[in-house]
Short mmCIF file of C-alpha atoms in Angstrom, two decimals:
data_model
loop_
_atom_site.label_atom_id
_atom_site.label_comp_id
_atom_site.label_asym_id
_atom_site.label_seq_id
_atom_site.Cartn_x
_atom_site.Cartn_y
_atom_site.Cartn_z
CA UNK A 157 -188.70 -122.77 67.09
CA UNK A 158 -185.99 -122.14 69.35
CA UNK A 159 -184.54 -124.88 71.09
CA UNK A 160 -181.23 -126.46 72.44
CA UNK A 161 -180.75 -128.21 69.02
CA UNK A 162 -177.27 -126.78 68.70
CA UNK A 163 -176.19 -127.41 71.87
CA UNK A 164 -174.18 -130.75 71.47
CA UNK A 165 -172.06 -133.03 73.80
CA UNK A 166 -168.04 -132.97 74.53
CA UNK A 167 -166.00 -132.94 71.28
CA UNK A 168 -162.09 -132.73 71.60
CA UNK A 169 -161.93 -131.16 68.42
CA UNK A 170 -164.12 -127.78 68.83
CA UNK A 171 -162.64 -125.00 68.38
CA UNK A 172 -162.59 -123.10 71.99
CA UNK A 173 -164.21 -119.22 72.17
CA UNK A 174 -162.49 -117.24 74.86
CA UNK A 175 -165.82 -115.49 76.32
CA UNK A 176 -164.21 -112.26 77.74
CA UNK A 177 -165.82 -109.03 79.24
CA UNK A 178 -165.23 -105.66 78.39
CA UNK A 179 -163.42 -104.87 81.66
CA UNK A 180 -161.13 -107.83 81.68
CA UNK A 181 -160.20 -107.48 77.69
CA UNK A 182 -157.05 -105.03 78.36
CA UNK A 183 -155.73 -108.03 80.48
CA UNK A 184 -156.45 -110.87 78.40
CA UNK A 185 -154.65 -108.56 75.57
CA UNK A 186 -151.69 -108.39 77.35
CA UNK A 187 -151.26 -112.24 78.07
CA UNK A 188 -151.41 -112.93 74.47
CA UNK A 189 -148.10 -113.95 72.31
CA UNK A 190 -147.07 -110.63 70.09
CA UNK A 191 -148.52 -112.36 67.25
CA UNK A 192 -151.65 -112.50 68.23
CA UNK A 193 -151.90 -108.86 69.91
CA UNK A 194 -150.88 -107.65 66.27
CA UNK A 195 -153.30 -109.70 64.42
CA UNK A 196 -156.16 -108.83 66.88
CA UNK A 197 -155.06 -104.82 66.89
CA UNK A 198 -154.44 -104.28 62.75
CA UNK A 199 -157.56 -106.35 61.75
CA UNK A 200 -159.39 -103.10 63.63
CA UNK A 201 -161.26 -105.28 66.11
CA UNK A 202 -163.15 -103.22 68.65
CA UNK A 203 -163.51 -104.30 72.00
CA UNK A 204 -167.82 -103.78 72.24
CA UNK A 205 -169.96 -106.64 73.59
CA UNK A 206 -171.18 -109.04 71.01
CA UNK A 207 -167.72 -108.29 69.14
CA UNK A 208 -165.79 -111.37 68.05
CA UNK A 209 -162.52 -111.98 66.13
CA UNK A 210 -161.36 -115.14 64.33
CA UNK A 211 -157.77 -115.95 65.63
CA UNK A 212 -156.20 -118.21 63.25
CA UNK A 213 -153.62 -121.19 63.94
CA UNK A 214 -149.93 -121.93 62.47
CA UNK A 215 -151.77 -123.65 59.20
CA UNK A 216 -154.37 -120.92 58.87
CA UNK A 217 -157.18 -122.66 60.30
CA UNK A 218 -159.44 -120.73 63.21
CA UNK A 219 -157.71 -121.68 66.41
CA UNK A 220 -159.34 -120.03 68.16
CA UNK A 221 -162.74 -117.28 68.59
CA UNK A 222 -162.25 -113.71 70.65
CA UNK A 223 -165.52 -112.85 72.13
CA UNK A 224 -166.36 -109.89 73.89
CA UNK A 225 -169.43 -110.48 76.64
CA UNK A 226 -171.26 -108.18 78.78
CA UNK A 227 -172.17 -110.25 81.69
CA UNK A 228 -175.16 -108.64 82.61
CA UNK A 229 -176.74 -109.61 79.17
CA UNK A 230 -174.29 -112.50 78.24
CA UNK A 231 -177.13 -113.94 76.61
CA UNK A 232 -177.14 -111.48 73.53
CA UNK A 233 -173.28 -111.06 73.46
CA UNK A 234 -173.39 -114.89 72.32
CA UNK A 235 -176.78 -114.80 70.47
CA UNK A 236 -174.73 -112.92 67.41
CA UNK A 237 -172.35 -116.36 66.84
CA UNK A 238 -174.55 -118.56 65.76
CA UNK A 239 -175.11 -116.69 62.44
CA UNK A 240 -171.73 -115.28 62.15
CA UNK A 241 -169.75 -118.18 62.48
CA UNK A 242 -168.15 -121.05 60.09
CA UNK A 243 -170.05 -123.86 60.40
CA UNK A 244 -168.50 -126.13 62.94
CA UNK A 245 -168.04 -127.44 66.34
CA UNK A 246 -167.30 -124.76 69.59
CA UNK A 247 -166.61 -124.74 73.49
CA UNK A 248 -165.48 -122.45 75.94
CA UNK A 249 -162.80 -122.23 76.71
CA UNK A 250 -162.51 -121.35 80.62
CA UNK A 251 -165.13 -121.94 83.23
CA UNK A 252 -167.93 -119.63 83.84
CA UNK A 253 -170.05 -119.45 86.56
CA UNK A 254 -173.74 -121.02 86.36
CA UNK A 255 -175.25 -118.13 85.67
CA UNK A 256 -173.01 -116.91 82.96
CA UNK A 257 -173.25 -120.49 81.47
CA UNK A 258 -176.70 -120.64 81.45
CA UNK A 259 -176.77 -117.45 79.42
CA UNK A 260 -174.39 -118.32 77.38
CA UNK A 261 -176.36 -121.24 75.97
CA UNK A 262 -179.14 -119.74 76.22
CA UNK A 263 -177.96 -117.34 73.58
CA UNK A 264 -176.51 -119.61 71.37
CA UNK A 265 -180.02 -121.13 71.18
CA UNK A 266 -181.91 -118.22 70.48
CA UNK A 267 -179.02 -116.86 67.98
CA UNK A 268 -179.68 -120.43 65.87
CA UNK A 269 -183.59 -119.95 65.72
CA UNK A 270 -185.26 -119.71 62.53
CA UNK A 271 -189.19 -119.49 61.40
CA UNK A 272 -189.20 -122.27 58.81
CA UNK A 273 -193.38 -122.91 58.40
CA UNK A 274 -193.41 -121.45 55.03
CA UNK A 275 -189.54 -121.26 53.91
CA UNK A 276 -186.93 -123.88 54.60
CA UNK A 277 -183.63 -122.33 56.28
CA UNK A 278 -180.61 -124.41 54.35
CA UNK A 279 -178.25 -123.22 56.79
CA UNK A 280 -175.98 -125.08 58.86
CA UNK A 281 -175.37 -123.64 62.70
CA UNK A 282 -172.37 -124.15 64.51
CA UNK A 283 -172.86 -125.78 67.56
CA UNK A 284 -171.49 -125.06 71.25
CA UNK A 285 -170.44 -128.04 73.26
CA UNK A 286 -172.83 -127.58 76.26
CA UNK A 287 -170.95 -125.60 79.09
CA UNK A 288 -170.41 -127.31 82.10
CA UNK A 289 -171.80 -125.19 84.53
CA UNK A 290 -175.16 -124.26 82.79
CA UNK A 291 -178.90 -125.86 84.19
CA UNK A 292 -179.67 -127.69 80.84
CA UNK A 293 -183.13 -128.24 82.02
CA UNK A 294 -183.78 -124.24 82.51
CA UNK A 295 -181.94 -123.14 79.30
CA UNK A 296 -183.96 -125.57 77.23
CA UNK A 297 -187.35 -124.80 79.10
CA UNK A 298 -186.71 -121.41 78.32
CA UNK A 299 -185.60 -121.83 74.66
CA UNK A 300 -188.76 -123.33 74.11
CA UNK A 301 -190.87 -121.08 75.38
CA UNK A 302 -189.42 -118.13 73.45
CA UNK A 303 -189.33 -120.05 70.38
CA UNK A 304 -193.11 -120.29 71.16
CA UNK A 305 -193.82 -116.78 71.44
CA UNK A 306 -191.20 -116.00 68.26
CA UNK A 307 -193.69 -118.82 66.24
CA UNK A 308 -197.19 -117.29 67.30
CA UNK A 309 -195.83 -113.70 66.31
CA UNK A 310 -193.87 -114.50 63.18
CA UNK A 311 -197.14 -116.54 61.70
CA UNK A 312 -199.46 -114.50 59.38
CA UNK A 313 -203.14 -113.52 60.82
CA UNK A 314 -204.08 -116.10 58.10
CA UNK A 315 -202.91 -118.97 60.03
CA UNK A 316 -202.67 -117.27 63.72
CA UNK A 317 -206.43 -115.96 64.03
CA UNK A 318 -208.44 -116.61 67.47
CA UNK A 319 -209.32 -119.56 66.27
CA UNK A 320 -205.55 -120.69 65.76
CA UNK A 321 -204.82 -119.10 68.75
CA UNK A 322 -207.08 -120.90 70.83
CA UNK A 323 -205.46 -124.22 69.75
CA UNK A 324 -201.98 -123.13 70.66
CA UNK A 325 -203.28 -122.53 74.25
CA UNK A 326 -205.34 -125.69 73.67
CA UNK A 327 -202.51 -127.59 72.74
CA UNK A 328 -200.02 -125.92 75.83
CA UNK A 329 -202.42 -126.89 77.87
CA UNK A 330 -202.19 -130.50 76.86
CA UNK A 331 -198.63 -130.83 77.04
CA UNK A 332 -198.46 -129.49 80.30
CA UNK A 333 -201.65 -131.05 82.00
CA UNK A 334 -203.38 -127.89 82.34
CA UNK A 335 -206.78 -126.91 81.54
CA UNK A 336 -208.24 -125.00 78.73
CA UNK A 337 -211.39 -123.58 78.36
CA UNK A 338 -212.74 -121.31 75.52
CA UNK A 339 -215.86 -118.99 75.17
CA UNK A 340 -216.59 -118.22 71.55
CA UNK A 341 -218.34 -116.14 69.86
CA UNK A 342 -221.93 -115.13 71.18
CA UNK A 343 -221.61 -116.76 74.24
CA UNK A 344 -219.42 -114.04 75.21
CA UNK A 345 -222.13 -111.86 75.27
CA UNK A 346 -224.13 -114.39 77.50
CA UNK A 347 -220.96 -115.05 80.13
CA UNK A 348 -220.98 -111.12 80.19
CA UNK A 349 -218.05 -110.00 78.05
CA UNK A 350 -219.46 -107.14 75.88
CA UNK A 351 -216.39 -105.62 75.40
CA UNK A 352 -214.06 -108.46 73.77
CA UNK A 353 -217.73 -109.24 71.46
CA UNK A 354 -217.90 -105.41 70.24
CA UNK A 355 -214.40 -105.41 69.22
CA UNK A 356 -214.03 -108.80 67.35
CA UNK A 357 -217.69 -109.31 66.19
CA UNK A 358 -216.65 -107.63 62.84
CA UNK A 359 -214.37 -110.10 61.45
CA UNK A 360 -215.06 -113.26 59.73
CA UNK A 361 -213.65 -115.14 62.29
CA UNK A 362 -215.64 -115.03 66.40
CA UNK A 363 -213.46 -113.67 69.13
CA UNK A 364 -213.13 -115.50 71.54
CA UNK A 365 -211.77 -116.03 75.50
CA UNK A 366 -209.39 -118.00 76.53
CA UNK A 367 -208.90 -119.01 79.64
CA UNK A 368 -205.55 -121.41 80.99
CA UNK A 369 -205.22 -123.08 84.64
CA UNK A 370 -202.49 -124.81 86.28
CA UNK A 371 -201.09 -125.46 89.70
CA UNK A 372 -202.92 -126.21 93.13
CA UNK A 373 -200.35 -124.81 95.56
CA UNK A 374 -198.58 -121.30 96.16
CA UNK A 375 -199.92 -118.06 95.50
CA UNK A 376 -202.41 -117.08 92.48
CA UNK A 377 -200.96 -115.53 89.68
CA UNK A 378 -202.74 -114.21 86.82
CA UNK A 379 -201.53 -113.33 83.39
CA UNK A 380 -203.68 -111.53 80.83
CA UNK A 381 -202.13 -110.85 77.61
CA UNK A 382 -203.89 -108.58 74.38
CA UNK A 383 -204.68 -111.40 71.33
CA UNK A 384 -205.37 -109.43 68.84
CA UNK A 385 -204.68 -111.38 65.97
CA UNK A 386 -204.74 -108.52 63.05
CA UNK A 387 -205.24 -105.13 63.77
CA UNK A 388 -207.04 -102.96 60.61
CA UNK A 389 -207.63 -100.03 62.73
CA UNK A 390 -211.16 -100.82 62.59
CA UNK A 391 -213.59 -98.24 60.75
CA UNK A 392 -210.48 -95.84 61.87
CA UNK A 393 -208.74 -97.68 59.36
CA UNK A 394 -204.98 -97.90 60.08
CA UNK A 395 -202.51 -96.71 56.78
CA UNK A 396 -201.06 -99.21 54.95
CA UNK A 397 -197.28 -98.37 56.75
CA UNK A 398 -199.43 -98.78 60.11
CA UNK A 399 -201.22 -102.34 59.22
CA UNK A 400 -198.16 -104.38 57.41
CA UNK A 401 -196.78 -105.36 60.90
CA UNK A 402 -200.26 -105.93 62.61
CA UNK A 403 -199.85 -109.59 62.66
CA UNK A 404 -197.54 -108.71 66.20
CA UNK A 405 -200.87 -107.20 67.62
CA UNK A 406 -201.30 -110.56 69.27
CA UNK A 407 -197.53 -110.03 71.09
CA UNK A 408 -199.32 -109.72 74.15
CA UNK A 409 -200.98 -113.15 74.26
CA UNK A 410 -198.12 -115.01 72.67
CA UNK A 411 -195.44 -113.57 75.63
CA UNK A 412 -197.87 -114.70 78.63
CA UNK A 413 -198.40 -117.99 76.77
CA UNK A 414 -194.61 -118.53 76.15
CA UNK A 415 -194.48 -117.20 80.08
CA UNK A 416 -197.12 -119.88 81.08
CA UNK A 417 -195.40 -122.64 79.19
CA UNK A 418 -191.67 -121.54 81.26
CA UNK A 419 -194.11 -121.43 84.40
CA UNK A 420 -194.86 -125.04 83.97
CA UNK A 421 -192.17 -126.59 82.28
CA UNK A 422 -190.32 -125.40 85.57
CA UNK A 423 -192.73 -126.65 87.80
CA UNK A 424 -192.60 -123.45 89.70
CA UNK A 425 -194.79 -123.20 93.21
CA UNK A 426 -197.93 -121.20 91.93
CA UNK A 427 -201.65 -121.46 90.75
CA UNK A 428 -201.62 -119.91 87.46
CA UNK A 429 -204.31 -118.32 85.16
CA UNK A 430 -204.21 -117.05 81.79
CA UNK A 431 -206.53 -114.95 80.14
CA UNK A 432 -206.15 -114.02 76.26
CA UNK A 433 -209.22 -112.16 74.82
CA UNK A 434 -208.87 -113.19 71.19
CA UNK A 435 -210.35 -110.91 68.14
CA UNK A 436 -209.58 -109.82 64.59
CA UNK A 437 -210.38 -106.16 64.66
CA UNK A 438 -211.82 -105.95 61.42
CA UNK A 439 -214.14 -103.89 59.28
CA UNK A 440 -217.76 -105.12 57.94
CA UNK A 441 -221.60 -103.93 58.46
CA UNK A 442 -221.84 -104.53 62.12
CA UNK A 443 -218.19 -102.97 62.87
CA UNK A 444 -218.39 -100.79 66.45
CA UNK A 445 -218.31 -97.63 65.43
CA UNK A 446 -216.40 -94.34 66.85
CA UNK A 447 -218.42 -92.62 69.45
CA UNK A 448 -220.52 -95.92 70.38
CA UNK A 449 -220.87 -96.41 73.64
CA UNK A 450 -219.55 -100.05 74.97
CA UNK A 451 -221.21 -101.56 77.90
CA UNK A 452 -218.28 -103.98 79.91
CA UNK A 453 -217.83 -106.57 82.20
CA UNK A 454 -217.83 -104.16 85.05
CA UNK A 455 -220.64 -101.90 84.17
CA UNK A 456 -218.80 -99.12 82.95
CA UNK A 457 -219.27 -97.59 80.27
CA UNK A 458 -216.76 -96.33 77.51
CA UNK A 459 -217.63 -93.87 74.64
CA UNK A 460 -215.18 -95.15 71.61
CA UNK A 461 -213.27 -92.00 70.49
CA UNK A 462 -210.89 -94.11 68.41
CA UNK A 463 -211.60 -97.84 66.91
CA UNK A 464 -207.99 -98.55 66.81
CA UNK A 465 -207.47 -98.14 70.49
CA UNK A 466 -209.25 -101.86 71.04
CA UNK A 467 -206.88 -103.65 72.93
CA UNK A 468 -207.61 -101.73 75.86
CA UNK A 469 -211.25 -102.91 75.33
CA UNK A 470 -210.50 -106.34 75.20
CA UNK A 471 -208.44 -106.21 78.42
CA UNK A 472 -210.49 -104.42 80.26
CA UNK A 473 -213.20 -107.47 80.17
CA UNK A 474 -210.37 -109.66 81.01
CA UNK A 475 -209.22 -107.50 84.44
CA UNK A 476 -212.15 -107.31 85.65
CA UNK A 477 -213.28 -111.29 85.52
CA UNK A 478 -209.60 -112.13 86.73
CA UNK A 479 -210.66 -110.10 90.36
CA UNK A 480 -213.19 -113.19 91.23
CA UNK A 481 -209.85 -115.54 91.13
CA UNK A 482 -208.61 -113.09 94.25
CA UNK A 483 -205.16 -113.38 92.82
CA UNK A 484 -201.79 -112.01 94.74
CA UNK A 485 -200.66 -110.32 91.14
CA UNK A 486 -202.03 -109.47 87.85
CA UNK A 487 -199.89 -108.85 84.86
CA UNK A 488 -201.22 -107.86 81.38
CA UNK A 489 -198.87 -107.71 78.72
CA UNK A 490 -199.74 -105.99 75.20
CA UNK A 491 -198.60 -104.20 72.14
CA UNK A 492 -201.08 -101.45 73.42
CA UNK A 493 -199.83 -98.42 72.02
CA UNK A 494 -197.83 -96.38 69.61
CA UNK A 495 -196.76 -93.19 71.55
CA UNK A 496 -194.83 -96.02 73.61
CA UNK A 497 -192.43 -96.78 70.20
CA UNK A 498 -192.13 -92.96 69.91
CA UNK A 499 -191.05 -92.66 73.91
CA UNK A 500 -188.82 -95.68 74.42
CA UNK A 501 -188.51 -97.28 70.93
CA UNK A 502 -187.55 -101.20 70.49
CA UNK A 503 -184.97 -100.98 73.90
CA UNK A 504 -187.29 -101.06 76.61
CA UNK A 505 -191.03 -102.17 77.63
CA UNK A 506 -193.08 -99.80 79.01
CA UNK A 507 -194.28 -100.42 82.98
CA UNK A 508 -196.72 -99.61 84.77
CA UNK A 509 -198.54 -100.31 88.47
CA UNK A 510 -200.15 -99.84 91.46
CA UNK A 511 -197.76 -101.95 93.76
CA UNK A 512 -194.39 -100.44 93.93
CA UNK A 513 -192.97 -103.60 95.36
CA UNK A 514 -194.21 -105.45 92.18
CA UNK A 515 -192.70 -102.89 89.67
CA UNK A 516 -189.54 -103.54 91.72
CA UNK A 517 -189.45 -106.98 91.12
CA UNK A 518 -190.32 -106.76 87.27
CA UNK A 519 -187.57 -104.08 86.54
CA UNK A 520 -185.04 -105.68 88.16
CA UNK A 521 -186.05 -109.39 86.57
CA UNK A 522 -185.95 -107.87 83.27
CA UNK A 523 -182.60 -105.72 84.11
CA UNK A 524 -181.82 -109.88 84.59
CA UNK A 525 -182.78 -110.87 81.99
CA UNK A 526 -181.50 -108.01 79.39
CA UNK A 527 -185.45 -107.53 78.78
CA UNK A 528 -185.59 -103.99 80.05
CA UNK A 529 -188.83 -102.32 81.14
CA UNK A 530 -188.78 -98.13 81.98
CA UNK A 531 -191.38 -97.30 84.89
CA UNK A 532 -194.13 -94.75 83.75
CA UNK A 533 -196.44 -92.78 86.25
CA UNK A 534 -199.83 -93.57 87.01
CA UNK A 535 -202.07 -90.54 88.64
CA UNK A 536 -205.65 -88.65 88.84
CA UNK A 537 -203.93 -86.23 86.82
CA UNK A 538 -203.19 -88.27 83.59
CA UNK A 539 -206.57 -90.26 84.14
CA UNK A 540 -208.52 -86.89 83.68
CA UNK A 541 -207.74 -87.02 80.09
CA UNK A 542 -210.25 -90.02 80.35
CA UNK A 543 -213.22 -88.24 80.89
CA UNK A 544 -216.71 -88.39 78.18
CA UNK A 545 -219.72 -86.56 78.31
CA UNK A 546 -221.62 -89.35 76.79
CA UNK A 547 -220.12 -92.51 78.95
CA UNK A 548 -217.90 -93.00 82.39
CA UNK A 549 -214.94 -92.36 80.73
CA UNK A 550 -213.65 -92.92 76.72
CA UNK A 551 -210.91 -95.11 75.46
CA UNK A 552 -208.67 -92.51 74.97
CA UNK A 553 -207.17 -89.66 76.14
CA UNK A 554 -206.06 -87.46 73.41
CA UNK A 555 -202.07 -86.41 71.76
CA UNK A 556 -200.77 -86.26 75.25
CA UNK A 557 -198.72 -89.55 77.14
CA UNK A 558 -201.35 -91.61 75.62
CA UNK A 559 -199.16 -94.76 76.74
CA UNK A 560 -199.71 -93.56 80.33
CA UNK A 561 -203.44 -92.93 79.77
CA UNK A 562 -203.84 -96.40 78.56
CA UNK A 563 -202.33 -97.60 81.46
CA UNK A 564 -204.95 -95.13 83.40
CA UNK A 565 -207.74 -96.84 81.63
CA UNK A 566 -206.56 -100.86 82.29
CA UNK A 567 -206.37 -99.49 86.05
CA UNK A 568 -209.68 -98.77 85.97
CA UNK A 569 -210.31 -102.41 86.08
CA UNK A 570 -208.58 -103.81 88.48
CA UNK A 571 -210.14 -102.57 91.71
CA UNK A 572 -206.87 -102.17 93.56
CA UNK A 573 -205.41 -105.68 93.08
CA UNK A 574 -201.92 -105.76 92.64
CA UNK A 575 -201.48 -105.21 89.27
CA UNK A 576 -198.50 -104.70 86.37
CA UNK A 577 -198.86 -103.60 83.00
CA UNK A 578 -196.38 -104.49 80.37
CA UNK A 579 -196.96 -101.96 77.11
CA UNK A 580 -194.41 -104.34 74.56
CA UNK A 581 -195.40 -102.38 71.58
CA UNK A 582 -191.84 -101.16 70.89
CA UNK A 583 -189.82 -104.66 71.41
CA UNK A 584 -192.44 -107.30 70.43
CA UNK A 585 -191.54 -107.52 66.52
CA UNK A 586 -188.34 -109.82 66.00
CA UNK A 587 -188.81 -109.73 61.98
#
């Protein structure tokens, strides 16, 4: 798990990192004894963000470490350093601003994680002397809850199935006083989730719903996040290239539980629900079949023309019981679909909504955050591609922007709540 581990108290002896941005470098260059300027020019160093150069003393030790930041996305200019450098003792060198500190830290704790359930990791981290400046409460908080989401993703179906992930919301809960409840199996059918049942009642192990509250004042939040815990393709059966990673097909749920536990860690001002529909989407006997016709929560109904699009099936349950909570904002979150790897690849998220004001805000956060999301359009026009003969619309929409007809099909659900989708397909697998 990520954490603050490596994050240690003052030592006079670290060695200090001169954190330097791109624009200032030419500068810093210049104020640097001839000495240095030649060994930082003929060992070819390149002045790129996440760049560093060992500067070594008059008895050949490292004296001192060149960084180059970016200080919109500080965070992964120091992530690198943790595995790059000797093993040792660091600090700044110069002040930085809060915010910079923060993200500094916040790197270096993220660049020193390492899944260790099955594999011990013999190596030894250099640590950063905390900066001054940074929150340490909000750096750890949010170590933590990325090392969460890193931890559900990186473990195998075989030990992450609904049943696992259940007790990792279970167990969040716990820790943060929250409450936890689960429907399982063929209850779902009887609490009126016919959707999340016809996609997981295939596998050995019963899908399930789970359902996370916290808070009693501010607004109402809901996340919903896409726990699919393996992904076969159903009887559309995935190829072997397209199943190895399928383990991430729970990405969804693990990001709004990692987002939950940062929620509450920082005590932040809001009544909070999550919703993760949990499922294997397996094959066996009762399988749901292409061209079935799935009743849902809402009373739609959706003609299957592809078993692997399920997520959207499990959501769509989800959306529609998260409208009786009368929340001010819904976010789903989900490794939803392919064609959005082939449009933005592993550099940016995929948005969508029906609140331009919220789309704002979530751009601009993740523009923050060096987590960038690229806006797709919702319309009529894209939606058409939805249409069946045999049901109110089918769960997919054919070659064409199928990320943005997915997104057309979630919106189906929410009844004109504010609501953001987050298609994480493309950036969800950390390897």
């Amino acid at each position: 798990m990520a954490s603050t581990a490596y994050l240690v108290a003052d030592d006079p002896k670290a060695t200090p990192i001169a954190a330097v941005t791109r624009e200032a470098y030419d500068d810093w260059l210049k104020g640097q004894d001839a000495a240095r300027r030649t060994w930082i020019t003929q060992s070819g160093f390149r002045a790129q963000p996440g760049a560093f150069c060992l500067l070594p003393g008059e008895a050949g030790e490292v004296a001192q470490v060149l960084l180059v930041i970016d200080s919109e996305e500080a965070v992964w200019s120091f992530a690198g350093l943790p595995t790059a450098l000797p093993p040792g003792v660091y600090r700044l060198d110069q002040g930085l601003r809060p915010g910079l500190a923060s993200r500094a830290a916040l790197g270096w704790a993220l660049g020193s994680y390492s899944f260790t359930r099955y594999k011990d990791n013999p190596r030894d981290y250099p640590r950063l002397v905390w900066p001054k400046a940074a929150d340490r409460d909000q750096v750890s908080h949010t170590a933590e809850a990325i090392g969460l989401v890193r931890d559900l993703v990186n473990t195998p179906a075989a030990d992450m199935g609904p049943a696992e992930l259940a007790e990792a919301a279970r167990s969040l809960a716990k820790q943060h006083k929250a409450k936890c409840t689960v429907i399982t199996g063929d209850t779902l059918l009887k609490r009126n989730y016919p959707a999340v049942h016809a996609v997981g009642r295939a596998a050995a192990e019963e899908p399930r719903l789970i359902d996370l509250r916290w808070g009693t004042k501010g607004p109402k939040v809901t996340l919903v996040g896409k726990g699919v815990c393996f992904d076969s393709g159903g009887l559309d059966l995935k190829p072997a290239a397209g199943m190895k990673l399928m383990k991430k097909d729970m990405g969804g749920a693990a990001h709004v539980l990692g987002l939950a536990s940062l929620i509450m860690a920082e005590k932040l001002p809001l009544r909070l629900r999550v919703l993760v529909p949990a499922v294997e989407n397996a094959v066996s006997g009762n399988a749901f079949r292409p061209l079935d016709v799935l009743q849902t929560r809402k009373g739609l109904t959706v003609e299957v023309g592809n078993t692997d699009a399920e997520g959207r099936l499990i959501l769509c349950d989800a959306l529609t019981y998260s409208r009786r909570f009368k929340p001010a904002a819904i976010i789903d979150v989900a490794t939803l679909t392919g064609a959005c790897v082939i449009a933005l690849g592993k550099h940016h998220s995929g948005l969508m909504a029906n609140d331009d004001a919220l789309a704002d805000d979530i751009l601009a956060a993740g523009q923050r955050a060096g987590d960038r999301a690229w806006r797709l359009p919702l319309g009529d026009d894209y939606a058409q591609q939805l249409k069946s003969n045999f049901a109110d619309m089918a769960n997919i929409g054919g070659r064409e922007a199928g990320t943005i007809t997915a997104g057309c099909f979630l919106g189906k659900f929410t009844d004109g709540m504010k609501w953001a989708h987050l298609d994480i397909a493309g950036v969800a697998w950390l390897g």
